Short mmCIF file of C-alpha atoms in Angstrom, two decimals:
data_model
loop_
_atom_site.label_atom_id
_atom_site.label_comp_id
_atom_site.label_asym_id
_atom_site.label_seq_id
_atom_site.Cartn_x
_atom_site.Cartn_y
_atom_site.Cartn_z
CA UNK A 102 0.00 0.00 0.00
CA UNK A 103 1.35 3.15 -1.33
CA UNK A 104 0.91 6.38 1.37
CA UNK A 105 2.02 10.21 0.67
CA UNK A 106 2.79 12.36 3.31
CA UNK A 107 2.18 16.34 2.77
CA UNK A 108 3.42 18.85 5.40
CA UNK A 109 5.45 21.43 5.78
CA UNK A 110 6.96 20.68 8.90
CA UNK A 111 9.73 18.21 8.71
CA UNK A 112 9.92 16.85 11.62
CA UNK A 113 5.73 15.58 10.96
CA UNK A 114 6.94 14.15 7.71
CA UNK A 115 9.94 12.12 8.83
CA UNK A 116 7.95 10.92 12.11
CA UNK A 117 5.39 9.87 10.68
CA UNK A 118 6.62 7.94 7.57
CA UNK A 119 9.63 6.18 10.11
CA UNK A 120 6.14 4.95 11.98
CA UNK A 121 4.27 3.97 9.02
CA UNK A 122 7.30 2.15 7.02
CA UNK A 123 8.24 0.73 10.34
CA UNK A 124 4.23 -0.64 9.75
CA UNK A 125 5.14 -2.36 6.25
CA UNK A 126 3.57 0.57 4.25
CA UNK A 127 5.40 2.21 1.49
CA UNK A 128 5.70 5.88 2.27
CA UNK A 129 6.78 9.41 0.03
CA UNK A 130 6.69 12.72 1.50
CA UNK A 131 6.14 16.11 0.04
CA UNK A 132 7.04 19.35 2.13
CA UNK A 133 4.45 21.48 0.22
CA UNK A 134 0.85 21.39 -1.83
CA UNK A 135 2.62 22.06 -5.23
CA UNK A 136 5.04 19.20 -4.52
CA UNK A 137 2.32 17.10 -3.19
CA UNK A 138 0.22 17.39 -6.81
CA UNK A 139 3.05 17.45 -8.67
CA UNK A 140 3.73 13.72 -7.20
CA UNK A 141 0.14 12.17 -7.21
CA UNK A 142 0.22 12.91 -10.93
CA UNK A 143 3.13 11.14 -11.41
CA UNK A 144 2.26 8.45 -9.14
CA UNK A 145 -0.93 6.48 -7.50
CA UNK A 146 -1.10 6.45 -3.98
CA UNK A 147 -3.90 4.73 -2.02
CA UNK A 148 -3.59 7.48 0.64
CA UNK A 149 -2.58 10.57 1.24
CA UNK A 150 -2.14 12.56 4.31
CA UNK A 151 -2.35 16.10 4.05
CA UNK A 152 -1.91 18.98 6.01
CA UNK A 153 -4.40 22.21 6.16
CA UNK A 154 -2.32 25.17 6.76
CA UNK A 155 0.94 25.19 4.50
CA UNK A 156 2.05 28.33 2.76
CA UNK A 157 1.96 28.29 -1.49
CA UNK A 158 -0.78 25.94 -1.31
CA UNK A 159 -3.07 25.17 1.35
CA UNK A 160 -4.60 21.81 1.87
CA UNK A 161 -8.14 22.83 1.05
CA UNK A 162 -6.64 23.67 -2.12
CA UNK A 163 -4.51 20.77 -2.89
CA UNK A 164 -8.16 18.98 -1.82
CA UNK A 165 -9.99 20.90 -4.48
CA UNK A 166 -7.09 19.94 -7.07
CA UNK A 167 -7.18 16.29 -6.49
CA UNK A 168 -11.05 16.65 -6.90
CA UNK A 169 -10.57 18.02 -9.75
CA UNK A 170 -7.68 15.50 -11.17
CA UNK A 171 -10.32 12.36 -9.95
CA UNK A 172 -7.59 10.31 -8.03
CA UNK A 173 -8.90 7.48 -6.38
CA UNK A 174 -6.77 7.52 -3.44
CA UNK A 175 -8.12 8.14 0.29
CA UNK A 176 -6.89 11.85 1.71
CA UNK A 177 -6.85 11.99 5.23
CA UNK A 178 -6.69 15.87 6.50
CA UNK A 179 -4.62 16.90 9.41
CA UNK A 180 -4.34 20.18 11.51
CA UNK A 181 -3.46 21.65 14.51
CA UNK A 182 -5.75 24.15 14.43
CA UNK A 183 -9.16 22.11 13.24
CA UNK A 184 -12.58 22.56 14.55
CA UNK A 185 -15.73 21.14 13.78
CA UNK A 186 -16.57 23.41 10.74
CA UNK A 187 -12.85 22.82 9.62
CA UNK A 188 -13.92 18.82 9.53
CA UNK A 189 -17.28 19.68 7.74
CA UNK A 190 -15.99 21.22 4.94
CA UNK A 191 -13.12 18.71 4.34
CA UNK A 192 -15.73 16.01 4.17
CA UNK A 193 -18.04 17.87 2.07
CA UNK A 194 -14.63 18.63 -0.51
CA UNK A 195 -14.40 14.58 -0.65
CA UNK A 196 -12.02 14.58 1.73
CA UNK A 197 -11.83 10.35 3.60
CA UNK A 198 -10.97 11.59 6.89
CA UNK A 199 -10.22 14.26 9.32
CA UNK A 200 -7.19 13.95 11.90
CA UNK A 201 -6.46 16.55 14.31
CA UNK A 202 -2.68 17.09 15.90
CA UNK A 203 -0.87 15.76 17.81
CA UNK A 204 -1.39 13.09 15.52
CA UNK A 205 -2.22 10.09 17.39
CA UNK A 206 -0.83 6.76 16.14
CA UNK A 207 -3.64 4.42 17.01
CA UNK A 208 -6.18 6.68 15.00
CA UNK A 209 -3.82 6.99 11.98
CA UNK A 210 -3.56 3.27 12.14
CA UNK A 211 -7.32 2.68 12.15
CA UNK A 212 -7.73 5.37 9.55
CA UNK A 213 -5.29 3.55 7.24
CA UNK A 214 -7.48 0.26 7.53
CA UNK A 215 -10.48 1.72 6.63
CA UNK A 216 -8.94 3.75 4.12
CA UNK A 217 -7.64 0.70 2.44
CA UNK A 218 -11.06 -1.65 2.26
CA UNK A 219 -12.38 2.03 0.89
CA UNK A 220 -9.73 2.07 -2.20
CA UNK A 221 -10.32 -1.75 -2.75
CA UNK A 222 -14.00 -0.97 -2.90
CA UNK A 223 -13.68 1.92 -5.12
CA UNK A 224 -11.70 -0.71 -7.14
CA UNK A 225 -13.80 -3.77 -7.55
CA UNK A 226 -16.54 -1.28 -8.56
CA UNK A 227 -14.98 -0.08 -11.13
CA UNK A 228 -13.97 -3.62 -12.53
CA UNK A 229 -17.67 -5.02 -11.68
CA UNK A 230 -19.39 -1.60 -14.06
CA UNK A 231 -16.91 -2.39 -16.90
CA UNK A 232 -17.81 -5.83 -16.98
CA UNK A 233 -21.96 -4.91 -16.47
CA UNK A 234 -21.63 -1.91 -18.61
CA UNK A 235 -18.73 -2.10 -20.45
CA UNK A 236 -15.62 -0.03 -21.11
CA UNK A 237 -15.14 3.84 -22.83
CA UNK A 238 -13.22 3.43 -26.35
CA UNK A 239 -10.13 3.90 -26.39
CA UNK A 240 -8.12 5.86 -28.88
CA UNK A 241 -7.64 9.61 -30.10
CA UNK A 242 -7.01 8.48 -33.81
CA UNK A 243 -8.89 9.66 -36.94
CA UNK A 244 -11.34 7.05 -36.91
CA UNK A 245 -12.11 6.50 -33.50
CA UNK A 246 -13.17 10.12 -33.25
CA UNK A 247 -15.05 9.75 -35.82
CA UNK A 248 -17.26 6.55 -34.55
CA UNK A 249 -17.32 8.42 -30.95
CA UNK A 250 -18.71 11.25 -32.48
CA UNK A 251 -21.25 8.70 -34.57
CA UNK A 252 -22.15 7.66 -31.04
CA UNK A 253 -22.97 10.59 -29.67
CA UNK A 254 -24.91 11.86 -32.48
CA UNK A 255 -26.82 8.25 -33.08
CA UNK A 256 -27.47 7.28 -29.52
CA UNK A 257 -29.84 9.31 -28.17
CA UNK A 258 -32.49 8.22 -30.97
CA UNK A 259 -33.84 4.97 -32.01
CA UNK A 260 -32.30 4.33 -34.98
CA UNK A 261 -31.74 0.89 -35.78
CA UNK A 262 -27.57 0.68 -36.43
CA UNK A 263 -25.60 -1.87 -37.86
CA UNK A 264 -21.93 -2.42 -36.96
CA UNK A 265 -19.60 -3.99 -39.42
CA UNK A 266 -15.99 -5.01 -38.84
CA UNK A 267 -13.75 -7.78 -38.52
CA UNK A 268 -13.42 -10.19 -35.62
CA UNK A 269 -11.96 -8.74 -32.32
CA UNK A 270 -12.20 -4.64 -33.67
CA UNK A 271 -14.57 -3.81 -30.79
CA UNK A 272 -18.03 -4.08 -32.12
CA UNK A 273 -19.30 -5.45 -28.87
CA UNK A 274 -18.20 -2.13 -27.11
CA UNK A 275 -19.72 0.61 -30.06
CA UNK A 276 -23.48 -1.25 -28.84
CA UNK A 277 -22.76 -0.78 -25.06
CA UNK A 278 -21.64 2.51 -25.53
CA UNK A 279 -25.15 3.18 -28.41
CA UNK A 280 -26.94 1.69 -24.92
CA UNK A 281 -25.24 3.59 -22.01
CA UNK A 282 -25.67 6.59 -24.08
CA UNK A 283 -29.26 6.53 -24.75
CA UNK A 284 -32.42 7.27 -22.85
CA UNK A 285 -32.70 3.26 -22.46
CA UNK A 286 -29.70 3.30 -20.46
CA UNK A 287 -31.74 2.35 -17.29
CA UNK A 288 -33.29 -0.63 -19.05
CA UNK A 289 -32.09 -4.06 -19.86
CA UNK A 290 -29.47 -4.45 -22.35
CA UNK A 291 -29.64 -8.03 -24.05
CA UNK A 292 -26.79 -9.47 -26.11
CA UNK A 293 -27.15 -12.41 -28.21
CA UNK A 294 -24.46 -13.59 -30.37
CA UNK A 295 -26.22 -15.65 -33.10
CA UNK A 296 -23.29 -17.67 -34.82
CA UNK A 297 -23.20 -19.84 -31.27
CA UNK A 298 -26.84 -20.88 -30.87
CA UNK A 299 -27.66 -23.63 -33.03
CA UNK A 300 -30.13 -22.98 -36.02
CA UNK A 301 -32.98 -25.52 -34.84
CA UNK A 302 -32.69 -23.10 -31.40
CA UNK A 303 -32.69 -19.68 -32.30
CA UNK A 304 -36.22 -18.75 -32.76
CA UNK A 305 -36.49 -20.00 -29.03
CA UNK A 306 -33.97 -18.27 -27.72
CA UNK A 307 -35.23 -14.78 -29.43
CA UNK A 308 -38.61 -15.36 -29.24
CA UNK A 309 -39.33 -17.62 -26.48
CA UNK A 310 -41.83 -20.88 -26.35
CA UNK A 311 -44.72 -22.26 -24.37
CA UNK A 312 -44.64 -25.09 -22.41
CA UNK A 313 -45.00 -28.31 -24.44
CA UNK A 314 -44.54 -26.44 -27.52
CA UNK A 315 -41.52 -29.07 -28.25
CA UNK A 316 -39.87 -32.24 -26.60
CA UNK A 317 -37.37 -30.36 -24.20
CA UNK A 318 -40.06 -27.68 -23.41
CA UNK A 319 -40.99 -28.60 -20.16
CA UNK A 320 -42.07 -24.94 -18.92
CA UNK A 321 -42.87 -21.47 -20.82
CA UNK A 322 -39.69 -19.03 -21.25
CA UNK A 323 -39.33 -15.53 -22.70
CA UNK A 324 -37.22 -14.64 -25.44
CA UNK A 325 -34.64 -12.28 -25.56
CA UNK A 326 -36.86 -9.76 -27.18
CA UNK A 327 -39.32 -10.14 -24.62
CA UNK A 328 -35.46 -9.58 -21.70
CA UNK A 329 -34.93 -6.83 -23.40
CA UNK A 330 -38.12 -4.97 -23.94
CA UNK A 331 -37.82 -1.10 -23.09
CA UNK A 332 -34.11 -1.32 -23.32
CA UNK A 333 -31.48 -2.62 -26.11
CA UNK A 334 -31.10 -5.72 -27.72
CA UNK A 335 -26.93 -6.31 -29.58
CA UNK A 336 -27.72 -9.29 -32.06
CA UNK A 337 -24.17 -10.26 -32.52
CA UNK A 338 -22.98 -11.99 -35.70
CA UNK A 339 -26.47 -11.82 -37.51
CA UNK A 340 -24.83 -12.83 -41.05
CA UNK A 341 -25.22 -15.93 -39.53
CA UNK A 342 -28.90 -16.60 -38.47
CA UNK A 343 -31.29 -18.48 -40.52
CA UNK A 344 -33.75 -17.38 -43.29
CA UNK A 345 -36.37 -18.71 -41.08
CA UNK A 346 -35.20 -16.34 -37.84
CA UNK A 347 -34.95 -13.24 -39.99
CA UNK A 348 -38.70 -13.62 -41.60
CA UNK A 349 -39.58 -13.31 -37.56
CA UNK A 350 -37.05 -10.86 -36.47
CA UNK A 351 -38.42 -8.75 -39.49
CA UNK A 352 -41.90 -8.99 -38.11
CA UNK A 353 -40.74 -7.75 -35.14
CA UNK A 354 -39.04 -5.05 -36.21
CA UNK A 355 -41.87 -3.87 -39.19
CA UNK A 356 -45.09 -4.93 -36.54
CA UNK A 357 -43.38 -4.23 -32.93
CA UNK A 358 -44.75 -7.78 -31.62
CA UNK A 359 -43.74 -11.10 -31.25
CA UNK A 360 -45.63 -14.41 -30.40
CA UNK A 361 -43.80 -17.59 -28.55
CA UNK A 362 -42.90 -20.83 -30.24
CA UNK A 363 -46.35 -22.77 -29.59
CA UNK A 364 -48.37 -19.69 -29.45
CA UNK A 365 -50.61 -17.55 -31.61
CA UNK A 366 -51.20 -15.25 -29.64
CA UNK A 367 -48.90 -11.51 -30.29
CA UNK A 368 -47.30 -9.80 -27.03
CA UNK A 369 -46.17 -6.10 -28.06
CA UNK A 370 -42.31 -5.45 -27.40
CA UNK A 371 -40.43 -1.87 -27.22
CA UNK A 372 -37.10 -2.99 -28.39
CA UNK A 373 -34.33 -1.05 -30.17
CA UNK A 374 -32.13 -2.96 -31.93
CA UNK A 375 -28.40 -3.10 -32.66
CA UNK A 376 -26.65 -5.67 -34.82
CA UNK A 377 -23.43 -6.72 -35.74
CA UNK A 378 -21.67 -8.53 -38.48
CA UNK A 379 -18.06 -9.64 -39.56
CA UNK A 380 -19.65 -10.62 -42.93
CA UNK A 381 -20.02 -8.48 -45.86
CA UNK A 382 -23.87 -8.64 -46.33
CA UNK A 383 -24.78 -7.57 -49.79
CA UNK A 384 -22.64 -10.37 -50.63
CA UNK A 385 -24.71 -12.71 -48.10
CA UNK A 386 -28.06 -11.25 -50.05
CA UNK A 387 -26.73 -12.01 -53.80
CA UNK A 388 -25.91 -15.37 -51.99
CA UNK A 389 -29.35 -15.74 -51.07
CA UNK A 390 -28.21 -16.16 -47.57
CA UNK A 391 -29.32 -12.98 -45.98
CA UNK A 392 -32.78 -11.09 -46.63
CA UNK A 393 -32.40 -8.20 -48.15
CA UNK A 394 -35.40 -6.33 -46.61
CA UNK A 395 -34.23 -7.38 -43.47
CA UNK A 396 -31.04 -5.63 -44.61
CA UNK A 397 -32.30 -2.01 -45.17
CA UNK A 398 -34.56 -2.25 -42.12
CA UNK A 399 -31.23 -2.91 -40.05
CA UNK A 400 -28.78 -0.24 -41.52
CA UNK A 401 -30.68 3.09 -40.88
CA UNK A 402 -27.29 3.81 -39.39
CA UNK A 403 -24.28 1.68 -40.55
CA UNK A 404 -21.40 1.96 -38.38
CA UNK A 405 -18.10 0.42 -39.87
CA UNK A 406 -15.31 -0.23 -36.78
CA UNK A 407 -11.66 -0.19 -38.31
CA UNK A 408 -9.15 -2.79 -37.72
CA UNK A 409 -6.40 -2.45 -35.25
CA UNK A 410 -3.88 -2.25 -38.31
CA UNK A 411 -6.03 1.23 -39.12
CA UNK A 412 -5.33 2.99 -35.74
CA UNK A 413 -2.19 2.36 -34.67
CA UNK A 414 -1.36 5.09 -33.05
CA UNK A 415 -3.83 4.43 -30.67
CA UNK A 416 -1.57 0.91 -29.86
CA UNK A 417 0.02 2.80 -26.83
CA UNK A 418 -3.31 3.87 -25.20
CA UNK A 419 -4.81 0.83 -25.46
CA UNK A 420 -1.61 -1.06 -23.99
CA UNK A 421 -1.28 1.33 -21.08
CA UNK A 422 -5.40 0.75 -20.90
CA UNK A 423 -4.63 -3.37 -20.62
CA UNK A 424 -2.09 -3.02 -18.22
CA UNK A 425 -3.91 -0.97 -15.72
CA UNK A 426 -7.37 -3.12 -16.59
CA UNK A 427 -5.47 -6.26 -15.81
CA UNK A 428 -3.22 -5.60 -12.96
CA UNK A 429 -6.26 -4.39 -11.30
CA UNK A 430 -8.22 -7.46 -12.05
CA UNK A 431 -5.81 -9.63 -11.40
CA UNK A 432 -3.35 -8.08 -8.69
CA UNK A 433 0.13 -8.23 -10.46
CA UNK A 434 1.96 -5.36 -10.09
CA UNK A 435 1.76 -3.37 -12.84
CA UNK A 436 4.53 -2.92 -15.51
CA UNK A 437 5.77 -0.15 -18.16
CA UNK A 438 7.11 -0.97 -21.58
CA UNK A 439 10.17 0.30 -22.98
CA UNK A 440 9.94 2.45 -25.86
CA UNK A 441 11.82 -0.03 -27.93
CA UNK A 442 9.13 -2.56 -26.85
CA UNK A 443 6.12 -0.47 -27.61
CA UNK A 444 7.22 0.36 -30.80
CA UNK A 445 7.64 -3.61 -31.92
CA UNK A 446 3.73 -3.70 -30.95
CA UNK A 447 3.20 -0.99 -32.86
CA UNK A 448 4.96 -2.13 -35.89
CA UNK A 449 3.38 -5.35 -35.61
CA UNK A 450 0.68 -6.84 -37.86
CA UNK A 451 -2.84 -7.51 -35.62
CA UNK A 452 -5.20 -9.67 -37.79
CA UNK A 453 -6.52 -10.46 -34.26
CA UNK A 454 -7.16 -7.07 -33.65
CA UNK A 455 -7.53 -5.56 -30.04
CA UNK A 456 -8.29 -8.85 -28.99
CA UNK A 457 -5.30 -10.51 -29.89
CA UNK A 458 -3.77 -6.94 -28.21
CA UNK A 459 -5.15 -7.56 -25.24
CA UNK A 460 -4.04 -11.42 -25.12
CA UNK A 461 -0.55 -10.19 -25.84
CA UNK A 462 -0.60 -7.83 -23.30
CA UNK A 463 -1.84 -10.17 -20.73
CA UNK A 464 1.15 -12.88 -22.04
CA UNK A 465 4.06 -10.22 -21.69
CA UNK A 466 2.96 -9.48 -17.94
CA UNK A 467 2.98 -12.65 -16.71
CA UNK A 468 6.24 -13.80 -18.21
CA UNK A 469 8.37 -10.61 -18.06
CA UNK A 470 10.30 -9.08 -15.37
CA UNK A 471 10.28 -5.44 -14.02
CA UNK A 472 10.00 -3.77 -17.33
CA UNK A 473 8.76 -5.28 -20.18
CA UNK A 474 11.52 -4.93 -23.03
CA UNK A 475 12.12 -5.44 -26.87
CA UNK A 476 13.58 -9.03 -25.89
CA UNK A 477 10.74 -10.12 -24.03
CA UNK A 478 8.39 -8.68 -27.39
CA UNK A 479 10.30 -10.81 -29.62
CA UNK A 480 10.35 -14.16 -27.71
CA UNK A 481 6.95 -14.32 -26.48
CA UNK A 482 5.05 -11.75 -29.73
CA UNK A 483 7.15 -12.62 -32.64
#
């Protein structure tokens, strides 16, 4: 557990990190506010303790700036001159704590504890909403600008959009982010990736059967159109569903109702749907494989996601991004990559895409040292 230490007096700062390191912590020190922010954004700490009155920059001040930077880490305030109000406004800033002097070692202590099942909190929510609601995109290039401003202007409506693009370009996160975006957002957000449910099992799965209404139907269950009604349904891979699934996902969509498997009888959905394809599907129509009405009522707005291999410069965002992401998920402490190194990944082909990225990423931190460097790119990349 990383700590920082701001104060002006010296005698505070050496005190009290001797005690603390003496406790197994890991402890900096800063004799000022300027120094103090100049550190956390060079650095994470999971807490930091920080005096009120210092000259240059106070510590309501340095409070307000690590507000405004959105660190994570716990500040504890500390004064010798605090009284209630003092304490009020500290915790109103977003301060964690308030510690009056002299500092009392007991209370630090106990402060420290809960400060740290506060940062791992702060943590595991942040890993649990990007896996419920997925992540922000990643990138500054050309055309990731472009679909973020696609999404922005798209999302709010209920435009049906189509997203095209090869395997493992990020398809999956342009509908989350069409979802989070929208006035939906609250409701249920359905995936369904249609290349893994067997043919025979799809119109089931999106429609839902009554009970009896085949052998293995031994009670009634709702479709995903049904899951997903008020909200977003993300059919994935749709160049691969059956003629017979897109006549009734075409009724849906033209009609806005449904009926079960076994049933006549129509229940009215409120759906908006997103789909995605790695398939080129005018070919898929002059195929025959692919309706072509079904088409056109699908690509009011066509979004096409490039491939990693079209964005490179955004290679060293998103490997920075894994790192971070998977250190945090996992625990390992977390590595850099020489410039040498990053520039290999950047030179390097991706037909996997940020998938494969991500993969290779994961690879080089478990079997590299300290620093991840050009040698360990070309034995376990190349």
């Amino acid at each position: 557990m990383k700590i920082l230490i701001i104060d002006d007096e010296r005698s505070i700062r050496n005190s009290l990190k001797e005690i603390l390191a003496d406790e197994g912590y890991d402890v900096d020190t800063a004799e000022n506010g300027v120094q103090g922010c100049s550190m956390v954004e060079k650095e994470k700490y999971d807490v930091v303790f920080c005096d009120i009155k210092m000259p240059e920059m106070d510590g309501m001040e340095v409070l307000d700036r690590f507000t405004a930077m959105g660190i994570d880490a716990a500040v504890v305030m500390i004064s010798g001159h605090g009284d209630i109000d003092t304490a009020v406004e500290c915790i109103k800033k977003g301060a964690f704590d308030f510690i009056q002097k002299p500092l009392d070692l007991n209370r630090i202590l106990i402060t420290i504890k809960n400060a740290k099942d506060k940062v791992h909190l702060v943590k595991e929510t942040r890993i649990l909403k990007k896996k419920v609601y997925g992540q922000q995109m990643i990138g500054e290039s050309e055309p990731i600008r472009h679909i973020k401003e696609m999404i922005d202007k798209v999302a709010p409506t209920d435009a049906r959009v189509l997203i095209i693009g090869s395997n493992g370009t990020g398809k999956e996160l342009v509908a989350r982010n069409l979802h989070q975006k929208s006035r939906r957002s609250s409701m249920p957000y359905i995936e369904v990736n249609c290349a893994a449910i067997p043919s025979e099992l799809i119109e089931s799965e999106l429609f839902g059967h009554e009970k009896g209404s085949f052998t293995s139907a031994i009670k009634q269950h709702k479709g995903k159109f049904e899951q997903a009604d008020g909200g977003t349904l993300f059919l994935d891979e749709i160049g691969d569903m059956s003629l017979a699934a897109q006549a009734k996902v075409l009724r849906v969509l033209q009609e806005k109702k449904l009926s079960r498997v076994g049933s006549d009888k129509d229940i009215v959905v409120d759906v908006r749907v997103v789909a995605a394809t790695n398939k080129n599907l005018k070919e898929e129509i002059a195929k025959g494989t692919f309706r072509e009405d079904l088409y056109h009522r699908l690509s009011v707005i066509v979004i096409n996601v490039p491939t990693l291999d079209e964005r490179k410069d955004d290679i060293p965002l998103l490997v920075d991004h894994f790192i971070e992401q998977i250190c945090a998920e996992t625990g390992m402490p977390s590595r850099k990559l020489e410039p040498d190194a990053m520039q290999l990944l950047v030179n390097k082909t991706w037909t996997g895409n940020i998938r494969e990225l991500r993969n290779v990423v994961e690879r080089l931190l478990i079997l590299s040292g300290d620093k991840i460097t050009a040698a360990d790119v070309k034995a376990y990349v190349y």
